[in-house]
Coordinates of C-alpha atoms and ligand atoms in Angstrom, one line a residue:
X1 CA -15.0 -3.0 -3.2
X2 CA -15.6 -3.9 -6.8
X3 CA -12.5 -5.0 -8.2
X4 CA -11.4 -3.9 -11.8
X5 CA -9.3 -6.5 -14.2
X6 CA -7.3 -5.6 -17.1
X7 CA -4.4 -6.3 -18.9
X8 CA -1.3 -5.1 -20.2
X9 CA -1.8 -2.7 -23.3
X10 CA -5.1 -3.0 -22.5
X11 CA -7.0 0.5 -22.7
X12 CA -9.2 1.5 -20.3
X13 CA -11.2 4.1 -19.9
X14 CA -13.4 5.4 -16.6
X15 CA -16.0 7.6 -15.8
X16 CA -15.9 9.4 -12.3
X17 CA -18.9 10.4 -10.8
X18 CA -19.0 12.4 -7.6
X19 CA -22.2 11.6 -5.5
X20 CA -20.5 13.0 -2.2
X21 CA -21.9 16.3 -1.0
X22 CA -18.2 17.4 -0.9
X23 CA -15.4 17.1 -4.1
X24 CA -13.3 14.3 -4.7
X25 CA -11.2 12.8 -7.5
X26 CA -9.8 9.2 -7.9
X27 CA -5.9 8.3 -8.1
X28 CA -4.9 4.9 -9.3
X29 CA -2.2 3.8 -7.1
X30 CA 0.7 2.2 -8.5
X31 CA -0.5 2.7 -12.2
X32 CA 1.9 4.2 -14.3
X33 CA -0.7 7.2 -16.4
X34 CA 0.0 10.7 -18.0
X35 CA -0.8 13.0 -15.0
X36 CA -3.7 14.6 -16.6
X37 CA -5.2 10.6 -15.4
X38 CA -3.7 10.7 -12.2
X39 CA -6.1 12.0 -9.4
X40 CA -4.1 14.6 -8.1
X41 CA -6.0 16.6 -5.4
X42 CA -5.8 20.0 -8.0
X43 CA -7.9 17.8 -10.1
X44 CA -11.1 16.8 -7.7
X45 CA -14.5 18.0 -8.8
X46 CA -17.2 19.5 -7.3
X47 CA -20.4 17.7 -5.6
X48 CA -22.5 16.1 -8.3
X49 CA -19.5 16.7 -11.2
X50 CA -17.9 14.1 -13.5
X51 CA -15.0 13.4 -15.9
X52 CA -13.9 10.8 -17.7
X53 CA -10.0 9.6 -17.9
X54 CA -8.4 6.8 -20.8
X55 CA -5.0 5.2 -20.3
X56 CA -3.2 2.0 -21.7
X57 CA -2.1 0.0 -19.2
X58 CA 1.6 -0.2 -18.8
X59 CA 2.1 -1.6 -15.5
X60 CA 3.4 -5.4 -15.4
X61 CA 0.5 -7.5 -14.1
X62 CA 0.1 -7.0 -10.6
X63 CA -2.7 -5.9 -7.8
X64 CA -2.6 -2.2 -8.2
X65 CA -5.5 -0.1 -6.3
X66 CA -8.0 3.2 -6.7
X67 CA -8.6 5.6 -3.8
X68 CA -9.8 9.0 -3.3
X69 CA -7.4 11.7 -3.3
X70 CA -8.8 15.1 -2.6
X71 CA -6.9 17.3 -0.2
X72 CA -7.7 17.2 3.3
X73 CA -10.3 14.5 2.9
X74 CA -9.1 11.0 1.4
X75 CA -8.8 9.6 4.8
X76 CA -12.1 10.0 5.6
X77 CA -13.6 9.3 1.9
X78 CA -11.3 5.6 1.9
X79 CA -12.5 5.0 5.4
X80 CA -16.3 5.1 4.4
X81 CA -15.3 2.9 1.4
X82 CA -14.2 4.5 -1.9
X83 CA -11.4 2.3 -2.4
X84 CA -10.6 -1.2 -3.3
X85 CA -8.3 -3.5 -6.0
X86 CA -7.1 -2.7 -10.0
X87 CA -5.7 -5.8 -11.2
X88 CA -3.6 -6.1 -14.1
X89 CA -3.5 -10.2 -15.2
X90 CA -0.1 -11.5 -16.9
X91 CA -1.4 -13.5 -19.6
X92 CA 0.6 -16.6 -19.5
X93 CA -0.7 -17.3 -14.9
X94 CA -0.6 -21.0 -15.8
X95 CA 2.3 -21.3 -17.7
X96 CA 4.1 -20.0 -15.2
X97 CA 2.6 -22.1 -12.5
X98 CA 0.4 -20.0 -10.6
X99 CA -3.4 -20.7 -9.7
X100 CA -5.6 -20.1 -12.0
X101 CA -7.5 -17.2 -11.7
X102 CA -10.7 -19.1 -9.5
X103 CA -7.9 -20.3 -6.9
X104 CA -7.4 -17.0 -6.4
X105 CA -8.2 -14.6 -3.1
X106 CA -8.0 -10.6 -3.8
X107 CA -7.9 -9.3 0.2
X108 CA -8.2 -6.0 0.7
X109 CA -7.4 -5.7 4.6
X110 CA -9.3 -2.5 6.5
X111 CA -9.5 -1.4 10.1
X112 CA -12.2 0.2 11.6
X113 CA -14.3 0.7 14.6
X114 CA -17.5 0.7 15.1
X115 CA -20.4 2.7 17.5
X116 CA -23.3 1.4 19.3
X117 CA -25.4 1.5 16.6
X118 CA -22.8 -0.5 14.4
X119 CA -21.8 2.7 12.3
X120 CA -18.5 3.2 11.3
X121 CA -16.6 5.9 13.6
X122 CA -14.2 8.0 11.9
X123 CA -11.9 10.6 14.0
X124 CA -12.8 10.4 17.6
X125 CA -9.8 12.8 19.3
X126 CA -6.7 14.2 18.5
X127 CA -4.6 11.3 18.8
X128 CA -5.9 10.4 15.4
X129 CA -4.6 13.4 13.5
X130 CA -0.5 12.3 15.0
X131 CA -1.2 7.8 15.0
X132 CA -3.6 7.8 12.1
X133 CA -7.3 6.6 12.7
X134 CA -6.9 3.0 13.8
X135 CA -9.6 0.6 14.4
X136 CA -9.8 -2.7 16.5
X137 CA -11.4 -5.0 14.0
X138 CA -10.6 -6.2 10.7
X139 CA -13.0 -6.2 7.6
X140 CA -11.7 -8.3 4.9
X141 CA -13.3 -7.1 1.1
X142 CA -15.6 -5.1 3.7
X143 CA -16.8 -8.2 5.4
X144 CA -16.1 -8.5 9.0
X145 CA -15.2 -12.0 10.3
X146 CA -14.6 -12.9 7.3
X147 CA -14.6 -16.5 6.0
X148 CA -13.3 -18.2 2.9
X149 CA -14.1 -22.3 1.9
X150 CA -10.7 -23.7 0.6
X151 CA -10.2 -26.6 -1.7
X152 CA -6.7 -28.8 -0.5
X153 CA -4.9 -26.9 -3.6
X154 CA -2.5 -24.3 -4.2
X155 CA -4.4 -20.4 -3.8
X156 CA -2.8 -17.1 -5.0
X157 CA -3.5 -14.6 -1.9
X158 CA -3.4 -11.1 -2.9
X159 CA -3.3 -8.7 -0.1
X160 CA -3.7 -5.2 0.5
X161 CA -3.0 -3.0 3.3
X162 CA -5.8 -0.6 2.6
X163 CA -5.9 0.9 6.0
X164 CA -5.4 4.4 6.9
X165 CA -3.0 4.1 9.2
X166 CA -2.8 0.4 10.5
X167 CA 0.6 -1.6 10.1
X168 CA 0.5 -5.4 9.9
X169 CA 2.4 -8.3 11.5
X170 CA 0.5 -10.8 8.9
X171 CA 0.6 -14.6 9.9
X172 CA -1.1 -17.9 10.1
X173 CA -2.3 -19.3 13.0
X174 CA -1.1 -22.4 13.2
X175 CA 2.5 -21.2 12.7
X176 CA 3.0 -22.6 8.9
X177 CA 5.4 -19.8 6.7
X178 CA 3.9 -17.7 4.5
X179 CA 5.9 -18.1 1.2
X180 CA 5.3 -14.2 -0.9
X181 CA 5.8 -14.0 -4.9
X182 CA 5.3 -10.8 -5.4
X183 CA 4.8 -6.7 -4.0
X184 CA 3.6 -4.0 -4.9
X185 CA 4.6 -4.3 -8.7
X186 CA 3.8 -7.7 -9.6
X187 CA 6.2 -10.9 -9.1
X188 CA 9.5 -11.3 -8.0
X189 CA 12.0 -12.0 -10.8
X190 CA 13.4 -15.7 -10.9
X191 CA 16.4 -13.9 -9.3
X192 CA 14.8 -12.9 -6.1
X193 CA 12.9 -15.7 -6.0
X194 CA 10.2 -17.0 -3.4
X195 CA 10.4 -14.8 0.2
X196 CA 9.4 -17.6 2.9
X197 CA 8.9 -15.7 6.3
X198 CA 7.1 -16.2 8.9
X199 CA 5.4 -13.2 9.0
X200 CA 5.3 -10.6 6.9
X201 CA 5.2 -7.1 7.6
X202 CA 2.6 -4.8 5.3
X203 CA 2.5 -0.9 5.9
X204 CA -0.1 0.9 4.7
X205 CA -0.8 0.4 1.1
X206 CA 1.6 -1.7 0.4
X207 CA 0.7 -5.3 -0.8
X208 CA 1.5 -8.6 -1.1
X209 CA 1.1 -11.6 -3.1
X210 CA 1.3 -15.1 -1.0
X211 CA 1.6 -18.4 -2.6
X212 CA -0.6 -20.7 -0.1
X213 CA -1.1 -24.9 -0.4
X214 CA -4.0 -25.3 1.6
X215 CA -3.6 -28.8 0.1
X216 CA -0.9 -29.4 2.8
X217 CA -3.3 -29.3 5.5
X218 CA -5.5 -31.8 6.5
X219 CA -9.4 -32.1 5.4
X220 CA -11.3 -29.7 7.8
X221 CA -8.4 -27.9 8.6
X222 CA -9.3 -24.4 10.2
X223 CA -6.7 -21.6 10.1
X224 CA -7.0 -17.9 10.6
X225 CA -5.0 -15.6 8.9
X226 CA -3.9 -13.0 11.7
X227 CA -2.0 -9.9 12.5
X228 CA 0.5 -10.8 15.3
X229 CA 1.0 -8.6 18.5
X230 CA 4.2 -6.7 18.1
X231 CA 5.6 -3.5 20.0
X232 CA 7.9 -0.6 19.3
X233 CA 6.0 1.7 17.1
X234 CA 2.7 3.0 19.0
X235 CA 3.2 6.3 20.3
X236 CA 1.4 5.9 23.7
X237 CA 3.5 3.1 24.3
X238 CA 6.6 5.2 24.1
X239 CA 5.3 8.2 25.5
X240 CA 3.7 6.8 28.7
X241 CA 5.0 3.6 29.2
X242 CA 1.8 1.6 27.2
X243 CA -0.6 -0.7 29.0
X244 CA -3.3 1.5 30.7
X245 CA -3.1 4.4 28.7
X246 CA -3.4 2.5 25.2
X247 CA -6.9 1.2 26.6
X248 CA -8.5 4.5 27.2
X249 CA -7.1 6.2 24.0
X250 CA -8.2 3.4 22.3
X251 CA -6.8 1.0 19.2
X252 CA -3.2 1.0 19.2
X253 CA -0.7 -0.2 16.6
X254 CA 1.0 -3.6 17.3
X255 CA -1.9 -5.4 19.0
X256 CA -3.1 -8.6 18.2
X257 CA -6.0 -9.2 15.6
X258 CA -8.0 -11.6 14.0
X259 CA -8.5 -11.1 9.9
X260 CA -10.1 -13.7 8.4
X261 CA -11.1 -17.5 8.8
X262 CA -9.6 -20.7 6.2
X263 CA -11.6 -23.7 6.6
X264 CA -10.0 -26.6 3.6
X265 CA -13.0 -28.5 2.0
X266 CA -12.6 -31.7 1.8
X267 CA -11.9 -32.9 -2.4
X268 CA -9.5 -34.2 -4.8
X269 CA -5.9 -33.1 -3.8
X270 CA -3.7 -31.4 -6.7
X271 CA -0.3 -30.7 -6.6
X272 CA 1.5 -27.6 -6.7
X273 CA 2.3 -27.0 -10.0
X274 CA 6.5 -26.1 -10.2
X275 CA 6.9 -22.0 -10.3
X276 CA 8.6 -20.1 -12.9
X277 CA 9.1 -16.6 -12.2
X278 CA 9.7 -14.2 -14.6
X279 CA 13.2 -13.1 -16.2
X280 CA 14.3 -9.7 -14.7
X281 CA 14.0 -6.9 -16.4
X282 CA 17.2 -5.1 -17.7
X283 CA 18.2 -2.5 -15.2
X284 CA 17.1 1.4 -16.0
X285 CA 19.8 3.6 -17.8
X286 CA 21.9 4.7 -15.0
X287 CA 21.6 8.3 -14.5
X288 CA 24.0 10.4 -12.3
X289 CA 20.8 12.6 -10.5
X290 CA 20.0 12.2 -6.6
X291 CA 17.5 13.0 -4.3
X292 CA 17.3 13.9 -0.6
X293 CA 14.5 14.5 1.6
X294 CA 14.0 14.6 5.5
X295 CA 11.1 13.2 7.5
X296 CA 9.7 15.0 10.1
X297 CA 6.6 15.2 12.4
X298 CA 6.6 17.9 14.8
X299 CA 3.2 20.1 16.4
X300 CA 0.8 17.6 15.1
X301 CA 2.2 17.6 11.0
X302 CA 4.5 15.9 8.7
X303 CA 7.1 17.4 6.8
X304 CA 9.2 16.6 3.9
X305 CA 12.3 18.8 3.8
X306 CA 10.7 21.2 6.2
X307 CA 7.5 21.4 3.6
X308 CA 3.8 20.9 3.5
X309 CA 1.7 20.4 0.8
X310 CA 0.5 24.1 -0.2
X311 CA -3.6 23.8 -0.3
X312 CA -3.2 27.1 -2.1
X313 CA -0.7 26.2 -4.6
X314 CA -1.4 22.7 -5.3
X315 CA 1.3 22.4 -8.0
X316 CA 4.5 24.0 -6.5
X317 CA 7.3 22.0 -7.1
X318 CA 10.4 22.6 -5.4
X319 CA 14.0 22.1 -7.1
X320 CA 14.8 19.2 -5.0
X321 CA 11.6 17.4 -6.1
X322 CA 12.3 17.1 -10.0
X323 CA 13.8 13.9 -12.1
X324 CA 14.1 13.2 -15.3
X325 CA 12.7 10.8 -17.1
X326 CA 14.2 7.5 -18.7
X327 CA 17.1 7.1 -16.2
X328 CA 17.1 5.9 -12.6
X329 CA 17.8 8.3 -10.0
X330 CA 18.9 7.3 -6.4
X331 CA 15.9 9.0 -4.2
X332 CA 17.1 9.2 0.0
X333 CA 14.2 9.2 2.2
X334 CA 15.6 10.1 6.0
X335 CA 13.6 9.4 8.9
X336 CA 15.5 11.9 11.1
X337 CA 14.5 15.3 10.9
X338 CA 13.4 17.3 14.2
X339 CA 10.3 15.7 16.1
X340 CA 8.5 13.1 17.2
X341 CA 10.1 9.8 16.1
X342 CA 7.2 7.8 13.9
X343 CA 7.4 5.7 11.0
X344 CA 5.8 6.2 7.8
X345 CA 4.7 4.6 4.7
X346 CA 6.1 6.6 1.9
X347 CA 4.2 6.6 -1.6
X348 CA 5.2 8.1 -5.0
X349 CA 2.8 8.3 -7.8
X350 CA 3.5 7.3 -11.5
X351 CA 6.5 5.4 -11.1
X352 CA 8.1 1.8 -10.1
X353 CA 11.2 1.7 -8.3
X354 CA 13.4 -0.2 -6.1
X355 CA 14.4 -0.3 -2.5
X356 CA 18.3 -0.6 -2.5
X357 CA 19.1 0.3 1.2
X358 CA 17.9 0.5 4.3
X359 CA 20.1 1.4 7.5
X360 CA 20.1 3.0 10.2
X361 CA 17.0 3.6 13.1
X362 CA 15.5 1.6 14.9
X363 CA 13.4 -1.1 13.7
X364 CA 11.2 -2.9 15.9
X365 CA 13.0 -6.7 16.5
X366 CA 9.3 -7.5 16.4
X367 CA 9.0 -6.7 13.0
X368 CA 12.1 -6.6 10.9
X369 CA 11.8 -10.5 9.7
X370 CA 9.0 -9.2 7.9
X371 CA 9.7 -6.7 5.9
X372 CA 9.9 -7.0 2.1
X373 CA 11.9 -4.9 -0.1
X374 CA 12.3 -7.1 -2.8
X375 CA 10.5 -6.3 -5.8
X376 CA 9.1 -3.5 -7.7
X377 CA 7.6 -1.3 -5.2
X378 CA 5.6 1.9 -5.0
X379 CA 5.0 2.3 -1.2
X380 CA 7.4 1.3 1.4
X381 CA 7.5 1.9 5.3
X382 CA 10.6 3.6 6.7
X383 CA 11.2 3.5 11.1
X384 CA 11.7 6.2 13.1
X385 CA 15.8 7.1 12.3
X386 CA 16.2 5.0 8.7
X387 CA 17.4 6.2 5.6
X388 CA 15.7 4.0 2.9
X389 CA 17.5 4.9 -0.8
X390 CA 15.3 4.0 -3.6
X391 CA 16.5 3.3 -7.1
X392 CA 13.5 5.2 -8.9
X393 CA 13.6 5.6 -13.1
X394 CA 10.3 7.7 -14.6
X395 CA 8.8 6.5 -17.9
X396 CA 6.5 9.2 -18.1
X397 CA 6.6 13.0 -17.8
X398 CA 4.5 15.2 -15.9
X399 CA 3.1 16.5 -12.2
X400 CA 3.2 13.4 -9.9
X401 CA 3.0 13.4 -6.1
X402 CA 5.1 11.8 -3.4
X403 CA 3.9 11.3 0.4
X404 CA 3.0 10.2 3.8
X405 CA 0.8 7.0 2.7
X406 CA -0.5 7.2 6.6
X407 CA -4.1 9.0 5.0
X408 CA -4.0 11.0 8.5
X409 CA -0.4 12.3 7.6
X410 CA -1.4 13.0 4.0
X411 CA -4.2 15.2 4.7
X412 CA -2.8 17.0 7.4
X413 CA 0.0 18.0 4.5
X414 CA 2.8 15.2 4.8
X415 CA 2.8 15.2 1.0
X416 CA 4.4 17.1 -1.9
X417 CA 4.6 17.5 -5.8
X418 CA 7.2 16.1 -8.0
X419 CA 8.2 16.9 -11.4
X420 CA 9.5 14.3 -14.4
X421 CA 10.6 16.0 -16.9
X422 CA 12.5 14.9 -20.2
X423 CA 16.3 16.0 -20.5
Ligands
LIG501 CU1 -2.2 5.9 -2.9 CU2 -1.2 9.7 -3.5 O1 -1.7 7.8 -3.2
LIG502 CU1 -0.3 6.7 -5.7
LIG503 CU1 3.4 9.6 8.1

């Protein structure tokens, strides 16, 4: 979990090299990079091979992430650890009111279980290939039981869902609102302002930034940061009625978890400093082109508009999966093609957008005061029977992907190319 900094037009330049006994390449989620940069599974490299990428950093600032991406096998290469934080600083943090960067806790948020030897334990049965391997404790930054001293101050928590398949229901445990500043792509704009909640709801690779004054607590204060029970989603709950069955097939999604441990030091008390969120940015040129595609899951696989990704032709591109670049298209992701009904966390590389609607389905009661659309966002969870339309304007051309962020999904094939090409 070594976490990279940078900042805008800053450029950057990586060497990859593969130690596995098995090929792999790394994608840089969220970051906006030509494709040839981008870790697309046609790209991984042999056992023992190595390359070297450069790009200038365009995104905003914002907690951005790296994970393997080879076909078949990211799931299991993120779940043994090959993943963690890219974060891109805004210059100006204090001007604008935020921590400074040592009042500030990166949390990279990973289930997993573990054998009688304490070793990790990957896919155990089939149920993992259709739920996604879950696990029943929480490492936080790898650490289990994790811990944090906090001085009675304002902190800057950024989160990450980097969990293969785990959804959370993230809240404090002694009831106090968690107030979010930013998503996926950085800060909210002084428009949408600070989302108070009290809970928020984080899919799979999505993230969040969290605005926290421990200084509002009292000296000694202990609080855990937790993931609430909540029900509606877990397929053996539906299927047979939960209770007894979700014990013997193991973790299930929606029960109740422990992440990590707050304890406030005693010390000098400052002051939250008054926030100033950034201007929004103008909208994207409005373009006329829209996008359709249908969810599925069906005989164990995922499907977008009937499709799989071709592990023989790993850079088809169909005609409903092109858009051009330097105007926003409307993109319609619907949760309700022929299957098993399941939500999903849907990713597309290369590009910010915007969620503009949501309706339809059925959203868990238990979760939708959670959810958070607002923002620039790259990943976004959509229920079983919800059409989500994003607002979604390319700055750069080339071979990108769009998928199932649930890594059991994506490797069983929930995930396909797209194409942005100039006009
Ligand atoms: Cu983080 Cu193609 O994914
Ligand atoms: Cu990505
Ligand atoms: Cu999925």
């Amino acid at each position: 979990h070594r976490t990279s900094e940078n900042t805008r037009n800053a450029l950057v330049r990586i060497e990859v090299v593969n130690c596995f006994a098995e090929p792999t390449v790394i994608h840089w989620h969220g970051m906006i990079v030509p494709d040839s940069a981008d870790g697309h599974p046609h790209q991984a490299v042999r056992s023992g091979g190595r390359y070297t990428i450069e790009f200038t950093v365009r995104n905003p600032a914002g907690t951005y992430l790296y994970h393997p991406h080879p076909h078949r096998i990211t799931g299991r290469q993120t779940y043994y650890g090959l993943a963690g934080l890219l974060i891109v600083r805004e210059p100006r943090a204090l001007d604008a009111g935020l921590p400074d960067p040592e009042h500030e806790l990166p949390l990279v948020l990973q289930d997993r279980r573990f054998g009688a030897g304490n070793e990790l334990v990957f896919k155990r049965m089939m149920m993992d290939d259709m739920n996604g391997v879950l696990g029943d404790r929480v490492l936080v930054n790898g650490v289990d039981d994790a811990a944090f001293r906090v001085a009675p101050r304002p902190y800057r928590l950024r989160i990450a869902n980097v969990s293969n398949a785990r959804i959370y229901k993230l809240a404090w445990s002694d009831g106090r609102p968690l107030r979010a500043i930013g998503s996926d792509g950085g800060l909210f704009n002084r428009g949408e302002g600070v989302q108070e909640r009290s809970y928020v709801t984080l899919f799979p690779f999505e993230r969040v930034e969290l605005l926290e004054d421990f200084g509002a607590r009292r000296d000694g204060a202990e609080i855990a940061l937790v993931s609430r029970a909540f029900s509606g989603l877990d397929m053996m709950d539906s299927m047979m009625g939960g209770g007894m069955m979700g014990g013997m097939m193991g973790p299930s999604q929606g029960e109740e978890l422990h992440i990590a441990r707050f304890t406030v030091s005693p010390g000098p008390r400052s002051r939250a400093q008054a926030l100033k969120l950034p201007e929004p940015e103008g909208p994207a040129r409005e373009g006329k082109h829209e996008l359709y595609t249908q969810l599925a899951f069906r005989h164990m696989r995922g499907f977008l508009n009937g499709r799989s990704f071709d592990a023989d032709d790993m850079q088809a591109v169909a005609d409903d999966e092109r858009l051009p670049v330097g105007e926003a298209s409307l993109w319609t992701f619907a949760n309700d093609g022929r299957g098993m009904a399941m939500s999903h966390p849907i990713h597309v590389h290369g590009v910010r957008f915007r969620v503009v609607e949501r309706s339809g389905g059925t959203m868990p009661a238990d979760l939708r005061d959670g959810m958070i659309d607002t923002g620039y966002k790259d990943t976004f969870g959509i229920f079983a029977g919800e059409r989500v339309r994003v607002l979604i304007a390319p700055t750069v051309p080339g071979l990108f992907m769009y998928h199932c962020h649930n890594l059991e999904h994506e490797d069983g094939g929930m995930m396909r190319n797209c194409q942005f090409s100039d006009r």
